[in-house]
Amino acid sequence: DCGEQDALSDDVLRGLERERERIGAELHDGLGQVLVGLGMLGASFERTLAARAPQLHGAFAPLRQAVRDAQDVCRTIAHGYAAVPLRDGLAAALAALGSAVTEAGLPCTVDADPQLDGRLAPAAALDVYRIAQEACANAMRHARARRLDLTLRAEDRGRTLRLTIADDGAGVFPPGAPHGFGLRTLRYRAARLQGELTIDAQPARGTLVALRAPL
């Protein structure tokens, strides 16, 4: 019945969160440390080479840059899979998300009302955060955008939560997304909040992902 399906879906989401945290930790503590070691090894080789053949000084510069780029990518991915930092509230977590998106190369502004923190249960705050995170990830991967704006505020005299993620990109949602696992998860999270998720993608005008849910 519907109750059993909802319980199963909740179990799946909890399993996904645990798997996210595991992958994030392995990326940070595993691959991340390997890349650090590779950078140190490259620096050692560069010093040795420069001492023996000064004319080759700087030959390792492309390798250094490649390692730094790989470390940046690893940190960005690990951040997305790590446990959500909700200890300081949803507004702070969204601000950290915006900073990570900006550091990854897509300027992102965040306007999140901290007064909403006390009005959301931890599970609801996590659902809102994950919706924002997935929308930001889609914008970074597919939109070819130059900027991203994320807002979270209360409307209807404080009775409704509204989350929006808007970009100025191509306005193309990933092909097949209406049937994709990521979008199904977004819609399920919105349903858990008793809310409505809308996606408005206009060619050359960008994409707007919006969530409205009762407070």
mmCIF file with all atom_site columns, C-alpha atoms in Angstrom:
data_model
loop_
_atom_site.group_PDB
_atom_site.id
_atom_site.type_symbol
_atom_site.label_atom_id
_atom_site.label_alt_id
_atom_site.label_comp_id
_atom_site.label_asym_id
_atom_site.label_entity_id
_atom_site.label_seq_id
_atom_site.pdbx_PDB_ins_code
_atom_site.Cartn_x
_atom_site.Cartn_y
_atom_site.Cartn_z
_atom_site.occupancy
_atom_site.B_iso_or_equiv
_atom_site.pdbx_formal_charge
_atom_site.auth_seq_id
_atom_site.auth_comp_id
_atom_site.auth_asym_id
_atom_site.auth_atom_id
_atom_site.pdbx_PDB_model_num
ATOM 1   C CA . ASP A 1 1   ? 0.000  0.000  0.000   1.00 0.00 ? 1   ASP A CA 1
ATOM 2   C CA . CYS A 1 2   ? 0.973  3.684  -0.066  1.00 0.00 ? 2   CYS A CA 1
ATOM 3   C CA . GLY A 1 3   ? 2.239  3.597  3.516   1.00 0.00 ? 3   GLY A CA 1
ATOM 4   C CA . GLU A 1 4   ? 4.575  0.701  2.789   1.00 0.00 ? 4   GLU A CA 1
ATOM 5   C CA . GLN A 1 5   ? 5.822  2.407  -0.397  1.00 0.00 ? 5   GLN A CA 1
ATOM 6   C CA . ASP A 1 6   ? 6.519  5.630  1.508   1.00 0.00 ? 6   ASP A CA 1
ATOM 7   C CA . ALA A 1 7   ? 8.372  3.710  4.216   1.00 0.00 ? 7   ALA A CA 1
ATOM 8   C CA . LEU A 1 8   ? 10.434 1.910  1.581   1.00 0.00 ? 8   LEU A CA 1
ATOM 9   C CA . SER A 1 9   ? 11.237 5.205  -0.157  1.00 0.00 ? 9   SER A CA 1
ATOM 10  C CA . ASP A 1 10  ? 12.298 6.720  3.170   1.00 0.00 ? 10  ASP A CA 1
ATOM 11  C CA . ASP A 1 11  ? 14.585 3.732  3.763   1.00 0.00 ? 11  ASP A CA 1
ATOM 12  C CA . VAL A 1 12  ? 16.084 4.204  0.297   1.00 0.00 ? 12  VAL A CA 1
ATOM 13  C CA . LEU A 1 13  ? 16.785 7.891  0.993   1.00 0.00 ? 13  LEU A CA 1
ATOM 14  C CA . ARG A 1 14  ? 18.381 7.081  4.334   1.00 0.00 ? 14  ARG A CA 1
ATOM 15  C CA . GLY A 1 15  ? 20.520 4.473  2.597   1.00 0.00 ? 15  GLY A CA 1
ATOM 16  C CA . LEU A 1 16  ? 21.509 7.044  -0.024  1.00 0.00 ? 16  LEU A CA 1
ATOM 17  C CA . GLU A 1 17  ? 22.564 9.497  2.694   1.00 0.00 ? 17  GLU A CA 1
ATOM 18  C CA . ARG A 1 18  ? 24.722 6.843  4.371   1.00 0.00 ? 18  ARG A CA 1
ATOM 19  C CA . GLU A 1 19  ? 26.271 5.928  1.008   1.00 0.00 ? 19  GLU A CA 1
ATOM 20  C CA . ARG A 1 20  ? 26.901 9.600  0.225   1.00 0.00 ? 20  ARG A CA 1
ATOM 21  C CA . GLU A 1 21  ? 28.775 10.024 3.490   1.00 0.00 ? 21  GLU A CA 1
ATOM 22  C CA . ARG A 1 22  ? 30.829 6.865  2.876   1.00 0.00 ? 22  ARG A CA 1
ATOM 23  C CA . ILE A 1 23  ? 31.817 7.919  -0.651  1.00 0.00 ? 23  ILE A CA 1
ATOM 24  C CA . GLY A 1 24  ? 32.635 11.445 0.524   1.00 0.00 ? 24  GLY A CA 1
ATOM 25  C CA . ALA A 1 25  ? 34.903 10.119 3.261   1.00 0.00 ? 25  ALA A CA 1
ATOM 26  C CA . GLU A 1 26  ? 36.656 7.735  0.872   1.00 0.00 ? 26  GLU A CA 1
ATOM 27  C CA . LEU A 1 27  ? 37.208 10.498 -1.671  1.00 0.00 ? 27  LEU A CA 1
ATOM 28  C CA . HIS A 1 28  ? 38.621 12.851 0.954   1.00 0.00 ? 28  HIS A CA 1
ATOM 29  C CA . ASP A 1 29  ? 40.693 10.357 2.916   1.00 0.00 ? 29  ASP A CA 1
ATOM 30  C CA . GLY A 1 30  ? 41.581 8.043  0.028   1.00 0.00 ? 30  GLY A CA 1
ATOM 31  C CA . LEU A 1 31  ? 41.889 9.667  -3.372  1.00 0.00 ? 31  LEU A CA 1
ATOM 32  C CA . GLY A 1 32  ? 42.476 13.112 -1.849  1.00 0.00 ? 32  GLY A CA 1
ATOM 33  C CA . GLN A 1 33  ? 45.504 11.878 0.097   1.00 0.00 ? 33  GLN A CA 1
ATOM 34  C CA . VAL A 1 34  ? 46.853 10.041 -2.955  1.00 0.00 ? 34  VAL A CA 1
ATOM 35  C CA . LEU A 1 35  ? 46.727 13.303 -4.897  1.00 0.00 ? 35  LEU A CA 1
ATOM 36  C CA . VAL A 1 36  ? 48.517 15.117 -2.080  1.00 0.00 ? 36  VAL A CA 1
ATOM 37  C CA . GLY A 1 37  ? 51.242 12.469 -2.197  1.00 0.00 ? 37  GLY A CA 1
ATOM 38  C CA . LEU A 1 38  ? 51.471 12.763 -5.970  1.00 0.00 ? 38  LEU A CA 1
ATOM 39  C CA . GLY A 1 39  ? 51.918 16.519 -5.663  1.00 0.00 ? 39  GLY A CA 1
ATOM 40  C CA . MET A 1 40  ? 54.717 16.073 -3.108  1.00 0.00 ? 40  MET A CA 1
ATOM 41  C CA . LEU A 1 41  ? 56.417 13.450 -5.283  1.00 0.00 ? 41  LEU A CA 1
ATOM 42  C CA . GLY A 1 42  ? 56.225 15.741 -8.311  1.00 0.00 ? 42  GLY A CA 1
ATOM 43  C CA . ALA A 1 43  ? 57.732 18.606 -6.311  1.00 0.00 ? 43  ALA A CA 1
ATOM 44  C CA . SER A 1 44  ? 60.603 16.347 -5.243  1.00 0.00 ? 44  SER A CA 1
ATOM 45  C CA . PHE A 1 45  ? 61.285 15.277 -8.820  1.00 0.00 ? 45  PHE A CA 1
ATOM 46  C CA . GLU A 1 46  ? 61.165 18.900 -9.930  1.00 0.00 ? 46  GLU A CA 1
ATOM 47  C CA . ARG A 1 47  ? 63.780 19.940 -7.363  1.00 0.00 ? 47  ARG A CA 1
ATOM 48  C CA . THR A 1 48  ? 66.051 17.061 -8.370  1.00 0.00 ? 48  THR A CA 1
ATOM 49  C CA . LEU A 1 49  ? 65.666 17.830 -12.061 1.00 0.00 ? 49  LEU A CA 1
ATOM 50  C CA . ALA A 1 50  ? 66.281 21.552 -11.553 1.00 0.00 ? 50  ALA A CA 1
ATOM 51  C CA . ALA A 1 51  ? 69.495 20.786 -9.637  1.00 0.00 ? 51  ALA A CA 1
ATOM 52  C CA . ARG A 1 52  ? 70.827 18.551 -12.407 1.00 0.00 ? 52  ARG A CA 1
ATOM 53  C CA . ALA A 1 53  ? 69.488 20.430 -15.417 1.00 0.00 ? 53  ALA A CA 1
ATOM 54  C CA . PRO A 1 54  ? 68.705 24.073 -14.575 1.00 0.00 ? 54  PRO A CA 1
ATOM 55  C CA . GLN A 1 55  ? 67.532 24.699 -18.131 1.00 0.00 ? 55  GLN A CA 1
ATOM 56  C CA . LEU A 1 56  ? 64.563 22.398 -17.441 1.00 0.00 ? 56  LEU A CA 1
ATOM 57  C CA . HIS A 1 57  ? 63.385 24.473 -14.503 1.00 0.00 ? 57  HIS A CA 1
ATOM 58  C CA . GLY A 1 58  ? 59.619 24.782 -14.729 1.00 0.00 ? 58  GLY A CA 1
ATOM 59  C CA . ALA A 1 59  ? 59.181 21.637 -16.819 1.00 0.00 ? 59  ALA A CA 1
ATOM 60  C CA . PHE A 1 60  ? 56.946 20.194 -14.140 1.00 0.00 ? 60  PHE A CA 1
ATOM 61  C CA . ALA A 1 61  ? 54.630 23.227 -14.082 1.00 0.00 ? 61  ALA A CA 1
ATOM 62  C CA . PRO A 1 62  ? 51.924 21.510 -16.207 1.00 0.00 ? 62  PRO A CA 1
ATOM 63  C CA . LEU A 1 63  ? 52.029 18.502 -13.881 1.00 0.00 ? 63  LEU A CA 1
ATOM 64  C CA . ARG A 1 64  ? 51.716 20.720 -10.803 1.00 0.00 ? 64  ARG A CA 1
ATOM 65  C CA . GLN A 1 65  ? 48.689 22.433 -12.319 1.00 0.00 ? 65  GLN A CA 1
ATOM 66  C CA . ALA A 1 66  ? 47.113 19.122 -13.315 1.00 0.00 ? 66  ALA A CA 1
ATOM 67  C CA . VAL A 1 67  ? 47.506 17.799 -9.760  1.00 0.00 ? 67  VAL A CA 1
ATOM 68  C CA . ARG A 1 68  ? 46.011 20.987 -8.299  1.00 0.00 ? 68  ARG A CA 1
ATOM 69  C CA . ASP A 1 69  ? 43.086 20.750 -10.716 1.00 0.00 ? 69  ASP A CA 1
ATOM 70  C CA . ALA A 1 70  ? 42.532 17.111 -9.728  1.00 0.00 ? 70  ALA A CA 1
ATOM 71  C CA . GLN A 1 71  ? 42.611 18.057 -6.049  1.00 0.00 ? 71  GLN A CA 1
ATOM 72  C CA . ASP A 1 72  ? 40.037 20.791 -6.647  1.00 0.00 ? 72  ASP A CA 1
ATOM 73  C CA . VAL A 1 73  ? 37.742 18.366 -8.472  1.00 0.00 ? 73  VAL A CA 1
ATOM 74  C CA . CYS A 1 74  ? 38.168 15.775 -5.723  1.00 0.00 ? 74  CYS A CA 1
ATOM 75  C CA . ARG A 1 75  ? 37.320 18.309 -2.997  1.00 0.00 ? 75  ARG A CA 1
ATOM 76  C CA . THR A 1 76  ? 34.275 19.515 -4.923  1.00 0.00 ? 76  THR A CA 1
ATOM 77  C CA . ILE A 1 77  ? 32.940 15.995 -5.401  1.00 0.00 ? 77  ILE A CA 1
ATOM 78  C CA . ALA A 1 78  ? 33.716 14.995 -1.809  1.00 0.00 ? 78  ALA A CA 1
ATOM 79  C CA . HIS A 1 79  ? 31.893 18.078 -0.542  1.00 0.00 ? 79  HIS A CA 1
ATOM 80  C CA . GLY A 1 80  ? 28.796 17.029 -2.447  1.00 0.00 ? 80  GLY A CA 1
ATOM 81  C CA . TYR A 1 81  ? 28.831 13.569 -0.907  1.00 0.00 ? 81  TYR A CA 1
ATOM 82  C CA . ALA A 1 82  ? 29.767 14.564 2.617   1.00 0.00 ? 82  ALA A CA 1
ATOM 83  C CA . ALA A 1 83  ? 27.338 14.787 5.485   1.00 0.00 ? 83  ALA A CA 1
ATOM 84  C CA . VAL A 1 84  ? 25.298 17.983 5.301   1.00 0.00 ? 84  VAL A CA 1
ATOM 85  C CA . PRO A 1 85  ? 26.621 20.609 7.757   1.00 0.00 ? 85  PRO A CA 1
ATOM 86  C CA . LEU A 1 86  ? 23.251 21.466 9.315   1.00 0.00 ? 86  LEU A CA 1
ATOM 87  C CA . ARG A 1 87  ? 24.676 22.027 12.773  1.00 0.00 ? 87  ARG A CA 1
ATOM 88  C CA . ASP A 1 88  ? 24.686 25.788 12.153  1.00 0.00 ? 88  ASP A CA 1
ATOM 89  C CA . GLY A 1 89  ? 21.314 25.787 10.401  1.00 0.00 ? 89  GLY A CA 1
ATOM 90  C CA . LEU A 1 90  ? 19.990 25.445 6.888   1.00 0.00 ? 90  LEU A CA 1
ATOM 91  C CA . ALA A 1 91  ? 20.827 29.026 5.895   1.00 0.00 ? 91  ALA A CA 1
ATOM 92  C CA . ALA A 1 92  ? 24.482 28.520 6.797   1.00 0.00 ? 92  ALA A CA 1
ATOM 93  C CA . ALA A 1 93  ? 24.547 25.184 4.955   1.00 0.00 ? 93  ALA A CA 1
ATOM 94  C CA . LEU A 1 94  ? 23.131 26.804 1.817   1.00 0.00 ? 94  LEU A CA 1
ATOM 95  C CA . ALA A 1 95  ? 25.693 29.596 2.087   1.00 0.00 ? 95  ALA A CA 1
ATOM 96  C CA . ALA A 1 96  ? 28.449 26.964 2.243   1.00 0.00 ? 96  ALA A CA 1
ATOM 97  C CA . LEU A 1 97  ? 26.913 25.246 -0.779  1.00 0.00 ? 97  LEU A CA 1
ATOM 98  C CA . GLY A 1 98  ? 26.975 28.524 -2.701  1.00 0.00 ? 98  GLY A CA 1
ATOM 99  C CA . SER A 1 99  ? 30.626 29.053 -1.790  1.00 0.00 ? 99  SER A CA 1
ATOM 100 C CA . ALA A 1 100 ? 31.486 25.550 -3.022  1.00 0.00 ? 100 ALA A CA 1
ATOM 101 C CA . VAL A 1 101 ? 29.676 26.165 -6.309  1.00 0.00 ? 101 VAL A CA 1
ATOM 102 C CA . THR A 1 102 ? 31.518 29.474 -6.724  1.00 0.00 ? 102 THR A CA 1
ATOM 103 C CA . GLU A 1 103 ? 34.870 27.841 -5.997  1.00 0.00 ? 103 GLU A CA 1
ATOM 104 C CA . ALA A 1 104 ? 34.044 25.207 -8.613  1.00 0.00 ? 104 ALA A CA 1
ATOM 105 C CA . GLY A 1 105 ? 33.781 27.948 -11.233 1.00 0.00 ? 105 GLY A CA 1
ATOM 106 C CA . LEU A 1 106 ? 30.134 29.066 -11.307 1.00 0.00 ? 106 LEU A CA 1
ATOM 107 C CA . PRO A 1 107 ? 29.539 32.331 -9.380  1.00 0.00 ? 107 PRO A CA 1
ATOM 108 C CA . CYS A 1 108 ? 26.653 31.694 -7.003  1.00 0.00 ? 108 CYS A CA 1
ATOM 109 C CA . THR A 1 109 ? 24.823 34.171 -4.768  1.00 0.00 ? 109 THR A CA 1
ATOM 110 C CA . VAL A 1 110 ? 22.825 32.939 -1.787  1.00 0.00 ? 110 VAL A CA 1
ATOM 111 C CA . ASP A 1 111 ? 20.015 34.795 -0.028  1.00 0.00 ? 111 ASP A CA 1
ATOM 112 C CA . ALA A 1 112 ? 18.689 32.482 2.690   1.00 0.00 ? 112 ALA A CA 1
ATOM 113 C CA . ASP A 1 113 ? 16.585 33.676 5.622   1.00 0.00 ? 113 ASP A CA 1
ATOM 114 C CA . PRO A 1 114 ? 18.165 32.297 8.843   1.00 0.00 ? 114 PRO A CA 1
ATOM 115 C CA . GLN A 1 115 ? 14.871 32.787 10.685  1.00 0.00 ? 115 GLN A CA 1
ATOM 116 C CA . LEU A 1 116 ? 13.550 29.699 8.895   1.00 0.00 ? 116 LEU A CA 1
ATOM 117 C CA . ASP A 1 117 ? 16.049 27.460 10.676  1.00 0.00 ? 117 ASP A CA 1
ATOM 118 C CA . GLY A 1 118 ? 13.949 27.081 13.793  1.00 0.00 ? 118 GLY A CA 1
ATOM 119 C CA . ARG A 1 119 ? 10.825 26.262 11.815  1.00 0.00 ? 119 ARG A CA 1
ATOM 120 C CA . LEU A 1 120 ? 12.111 23.172 10.025  1.00 0.00 ? 120 LEU A CA 1
ATOM 121 C CA . ALA A 1 121 ? 12.694 19.729 11.469  1.00 0.00 ? 121 ALA A CA 1
ATOM 122 C CA . PRO A 1 122 ? 16.149 18.275 10.692  1.00 0.00 ? 122 PRO A CA 1
ATOM 123 C CA . ALA A 1 123 ? 14.722 15.821 8.137   1.00 0.00 ? 123 ALA A CA 1
ATOM 124 C CA . ALA A 1 124 ? 12.854 18.624 6.365   1.00 0.00 ? 124 ALA A CA 1
ATOM 125 C CA . ALA A 1 125 ? 15.939 20.857 6.346   1.00 0.00 ? 125 ALA A CA 1
ATOM 126 C CA . LEU A 1 126 ? 17.926 17.997 4.815   1.00 0.00 ? 126 LEU A CA 1
ATOM 127 C CA . ASP A 1 127 ? 15.323 17.566 2.060   1.00 0.00 ? 127 ASP A CA 1
ATOM 128 C CA . VAL A 1 128 ? 15.443 21.289 1.242   1.00 0.00 ? 128 VAL A CA 1
ATOM 129 C CA . TYR A 1 129 ? 19.248 21.234 1.174   1.00 0.00 ? 129 TYR A CA 1
ATOM 130 C CA . ARG A 1 130 ? 19.430 18.187 -1.086  1.00 0.00 ? 130 ARG A CA 1
ATOM 131 C CA . ILE A 1 131 ? 16.958 19.743 -3.528  1.00 0.00 ? 131 ILE A CA 1
ATOM 132 C CA . ALA A 1 132 ? 19.115 22.867 -3.687  1.00 0.00 ? 132 ALA A CA 1
ATOM 133 C CA . GLN A 1 133 ? 22.281 20.809 -4.039  1.00 0.00 ? 133 GLN A CA 1
ATOM 134 C CA . GLU A 1 134 ? 20.920 18.702 -6.917  1.00 0.00 ? 134 GLU A CA 1
ATOM 135 C CA . ALA A 1 135 ? 19.617 21.788 -8.727  1.00 0.00 ? 135 ALA A CA 1
ATOM 136 C CA . CYS A 1 136 ? 23.018 23.474 -8.373  1.00 0.00 ? 136 CYS A CA 1
ATOM 137 C CA . ALA A 1 137 ? 24.780 20.345 -9.627  1.00 0.00 ? 137 ALA A CA 1
ATOM 138 C CA . ASN A 1 138 ? 22.514 20.215 -12.685 1.00 0.00 ? 138 ASN A CA 1
ATOM 139 C CA . ALA A 1 139 ? 23.225 23.871 -13.426 1.00 0.00 ? 139 ALA A CA 1
ATOM 140 C CA . MET A 1 140 ? 26.963 23.269 -13.207 1.00 0.00 ? 140 MET A CA 1
ATOM 141 C CA . ARG A 1 141 ? 26.874 20.166 -15.395 1.00 0.00 ? 141 ARG A CA 1
ATOM 142 C CA . HIS A 1 142 ? 24.357 21.126 -18.054 1.00 0.00 ? 142 HIS A CA 1
ATOM 143 C CA . ALA A 1 143 ? 23.338 24.787 -18.099 1.00 0.00 ? 143 ALA A CA 1
ATOM 144 C CA . ARG A 1 144 ? 26.522 26.446 -19.398 1.00 0.00 ? 144 ARG A CA 1
ATOM 145 C CA . ALA A 1 145 ? 25.559 29.295 -17.091 1.00 0.00 ? 145 ALA A CA 1
ATOM 146 C CA . ARG A 1 146 ? 27.597 32.314 -16.020 1.00 0.00 ? 146 ARG A CA 1
ATOM 147 C CA . ARG A 1 147 ? 25.853 32.823 -12.679 1.00 0.00 ? 147 ARG A CA 1
ATOM 148 C CA . LEU A 1 148 ? 23.511 31.113 -10.276 1.00 0.00 ? 148 LEU A CA 1
ATOM 149 C CA . ASP A 1 149 ? 21.147 32.655 -7.722  1.00 0.00 ? 149 ASP A CA 1
ATOM 150 C CA . LEU A 1 150 ? 19.789 30.678 -4.771  1.00 0.00 ? 150 LEU A CA 1
ATOM 151 C CA . THR A 1 151 ? 17.114 32.084 -2.469  1.00 0.00 ? 151 THR A CA 1
ATOM 152 C CA . LEU A 1 152 ? 15.227 30.715 0.520   1.00 0.00 ? 152 LEU A CA 1
ATOM 153 C CA . ARG A 1 153 ? 12.540 32.752 2.194   1.00 0.00 ? 153 ARG A CA 1
ATOM 154 C CA . ALA A 1 154 ? 9.109  32.620 3.758   1.00 0.00 ? 154 ALA A CA 1
ATOM 155 C CA . GLU A 1 155 ? 6.017  33.815 1.883   1.00 0.00 ? 155 GLU A CA 1
ATOM 156 C CA . ASP A 1 156 ? 2.280  34.082 2.547   1.00 0.00 ? 156 ASP A CA 1
ATOM 157 C CA . ARG A 1 157 ? 2.847  35.837 5.880   1.00 0.00 ? 157 ARG A CA 1
ATOM 158 C CA . GLY A 1 158 ? 5.277  33.180 6.981   1.00 0.00 ? 158 GLY A CA 1
ATOM 159 C CA . ARG A 1 159 ? 3.105  30.207 6.115   1.00 0.00 ? 159 ARG A CA 1
ATOM 160 C CA . THR A 1 160 ? 5.019  28.994 3.050   1.00 0.00 ? 160 THR A CA 1
ATOM 161 C CA . LEU A 1 161 ? 8.641  28.203 2.331   1.00 0.00 ? 161 LEU A CA 1
ATOM 162 C CA . ARG A 1 162 ? 9.958  29.077 -1.122  1.00 0.00 ? 162 ARG A CA 1
ATOM 163 C CA . LEU A 1 163 ? 13.289 27.856 -2.440  1.00 0.00 ? 163 LEU A CA 1
ATOM 164 C CA . THR A 1 164 ? 14.478 28.977 -5.873  1.00 0.00 ? 164 THR A CA 1
ATOM 165 C CA . ILE A 1 165 ? 17.600 28.142 -7.846  1.00 0.00 ? 165 ILE A CA 1
ATOM 166 C CA . ALA A 1 166 ? 17.907 30.211 -11.035 1.00 0.00 ? 166 ALA A CA 1
ATOM 167 C CA . ASP A 1 167 ? 20.652 30.259 -13.641 1.00 0.00 ? 167 ASP A CA 1
ATOM 168 C CA . ASP A 1 168 ? 21.242 32.321 -16.790 1.00 0.00 ? 168 ASP A CA 1
ATOM 169 C CA . GLY A 1 169 ? 22.301 29.397 -18.934 1.00 0.00 ? 169 GLY A CA 1
ATOM 170 C CA . ALA A 1 170 ? 20.963 27.573 -21.954 1.00 0.00 ? 170 ALA A CA 1
ATOM 171 C CA . GLY A 1 171 ? 17.698 26.659 -20.304 1.00 0.00 ? 171 GLY A CA 1
ATOM 172 C CA . VAL A 1 172 ? 18.066 23.013 -21.156 1.00 0.00 ? 172 VAL A CA 1
ATOM 173 C CA . PHE A 1 173 ? 17.373 20.429 -18.469 1.00 0.00 ? 173 PHE A CA 1
ATOM 174 C CA . PRO A 1 174 ? 19.313 17.173 -18.873 1.00 0.00 ? 174 PRO A CA 1
ATOM 175 C CA . PRO A 1 175 ? 17.861 14.973 -21.647 1.00 0.00 ? 175 PRO A CA 1
ATOM 176 C CA . GLY A 1 176 ? 15.480 12.427 -20.184 1.00 0.00 ? 176 GLY A CA 1
ATOM 177 C CA . ALA A 1 177 ? 15.501 14.173 -16.806 1.00 0.00 ? 177 ALA A CA 1
ATOM 178 C CA . PRO A 1 178 ? 11.733 13.839 -16.210 1.00 0.00 ? 178 PRO A CA 1
ATOM 179 C CA . HIS A 1 179 ? 12.352 10.111 -15.932 1.00 0.00 ? 179 HIS A CA 1
ATOM 180 C CA . GLY A 1 180 ? 15.790 10.346 -14.367 1.00 0.00 ? 180 GLY A CA 1
ATOM 181 C CA . PHE A 1 181 ? 16.571 9.067  -10.899 1.00 0.00 ? 181 PHE A CA 1
ATOM 182 C CA . GLY A 1 182 ? 17.834 12.472 -9.731  1.00 0.00 ? 182 GLY A CA 1
ATOM 183 C CA . LEU A 1 183 ? 14.634 14.282 -10.661 1.00 0.00 ? 183 LEU A CA 1
ATOM 184 C CA . ARG A 1 184 ? 12.463 11.518 -9.211  1.00 0.00 ? 184 ARG A CA 1
ATOM 185 C CA . THR A 1 185 ? 14.371 11.914 -5.957  1.00 0.00 ? 185 THR A CA 1
ATOM 186 C CA . LEU A 1 186 ? 13.815 15.688 -6.042  1.00 0.00 ? 186 LEU A CA 1
ATOM 187 C CA . ARG A 1 187 ? 10.087 15.238 -6.553  1.00 0.00 ? 187 ARG A CA 1
ATOM 188 C CA . TYR A 1 188 ? 9.904  12.675 -3.779  1.00 0.00 ? 188 TYR A CA 1
ATOM 189 C CA . ARG A 1 189 ? 11.707 15.001 -1.391  1.00 0.00 ? 189 ARG A CA 1
ATOM 190 C CA . ALA A 1 190 ? 9.296  17.777 -2.330  1.00 0.00 ? 190 ALA A CA 1
ATOM 191 C CA . ALA A 1 191 ? 6.376  15.424 -1.676  1.00 0.00 ? 191 ALA A CA 1
ATOM 192 C CA . ARG A 1 192 ? 7.827  14.572 1.762   1.00 0.00 ? 192 ARG A CA 1
ATOM 193 C CA . LEU A 1 193 ? 7.657  18.300 2.487   1.00 0.00 ? 193 LEU A CA 1
ATOM 194 C CA . GLN A 1 194 ? 4.049  18.342 1.225   1.00 0.00 ? 194 GLN A CA 1
ATOM 195 C CA . GLY A 1 195 ? 5.305  20.823 -1.327  1.00 0.00 ? 195 GLY A CA 1
ATOM 196 C CA . GLU A 1 196 ? 5.404  21.386 -5.055  1.00 0.00 ? 196 GLU A CA 1
ATOM 197 C CA . LEU A 1 197 ? 8.505  21.334 -7.235  1.00 0.00 ? 197 LEU A CA 1
ATOM 198 C CA . THR A 1 198 ? 8.478  23.178 -10.553 1.00 0.00 ? 198 THR A CA 1
ATOM 199 C CA . ILE A 1 199 ? 11.139 23.442 -13.225 1.00 0.00 ? 199 ILE A CA 1
ATOM 200 C CA . ASP A 1 200 ? 10.920 26.188 -15.826 1.00 0.00 ? 200 ASP A CA 1
ATOM 201 C CA . ALA A 1 201 ? 13.569 25.901 -18.541 1.00 0.00 ? 201 ALA A CA 1
ATOM 202 C CA . GLN A 1 202 ? 13.559 28.448 -21.345 1.00 0.00 ? 202 GLN A CA 1
ATOM 203 C CA . PRO A 1 203 ? 16.083 28.295 -24.224 1.00 0.00 ? 203 PRO A CA 1
ATOM 204 C CA . ALA A 1 204 ? 18.637 31.096 -23.863 1.00 0.00 ? 204 ALA A CA 1
ATOM 205 C CA . ARG A 1 205 ? 16.835 32.398 -20.756 1.00 0.00 ? 205 ARG A CA 1
ATOM 206 C CA . GLY A 1 206 ? 18.008 29.924 -18.169 1.00 0.00 ? 206 GLY A CA 1
ATOM 207 C CA . THR A 1 207 ? 16.390 27.461 -15.793 1.00 0.00 ? 207 THR A CA 1
ATOM 208 C CA . LEU A 1 208 ? 14.393 28.127 -12.638 1.00 0.00 ? 208 LEU A CA 1
ATOM 209 C CA . VAL A 1 209 ? 13.911 25.350 -10.127 1.00 0.00 ? 209 VAL A CA 1
ATOM 210 C CA . ALA A 1 210 ? 11.386 26.314 -7.443  1.00 0.00 ? 210 ALA A CA 1
ATOM 211 C CA . LEU A 1 211 ? 10.049 24.580 -4.360  1.00 0.00 ? 211 LEU A CA 1
ATOM 212 C CA . ARG A 1 212 ? 7.012  25.774 -2.425  1.00 0.00 ? 212 ARG A CA 1
ATOM 213 C CA . ALA A 1 213 ? 6.123  23.965 0.776   1.00 0.00 ? 213 ALA A CA 1
ATOM 214 C CA . PRO A 1 214 ? 4.013  24.763 3.829   1.00 0.00 ? 214 PRO A CA 1
ATOM 215 C CA . LEU A 1 215 ? 5.733  25.819 7.019   1.00 0.00 ? 215 LEU A CA 1
#
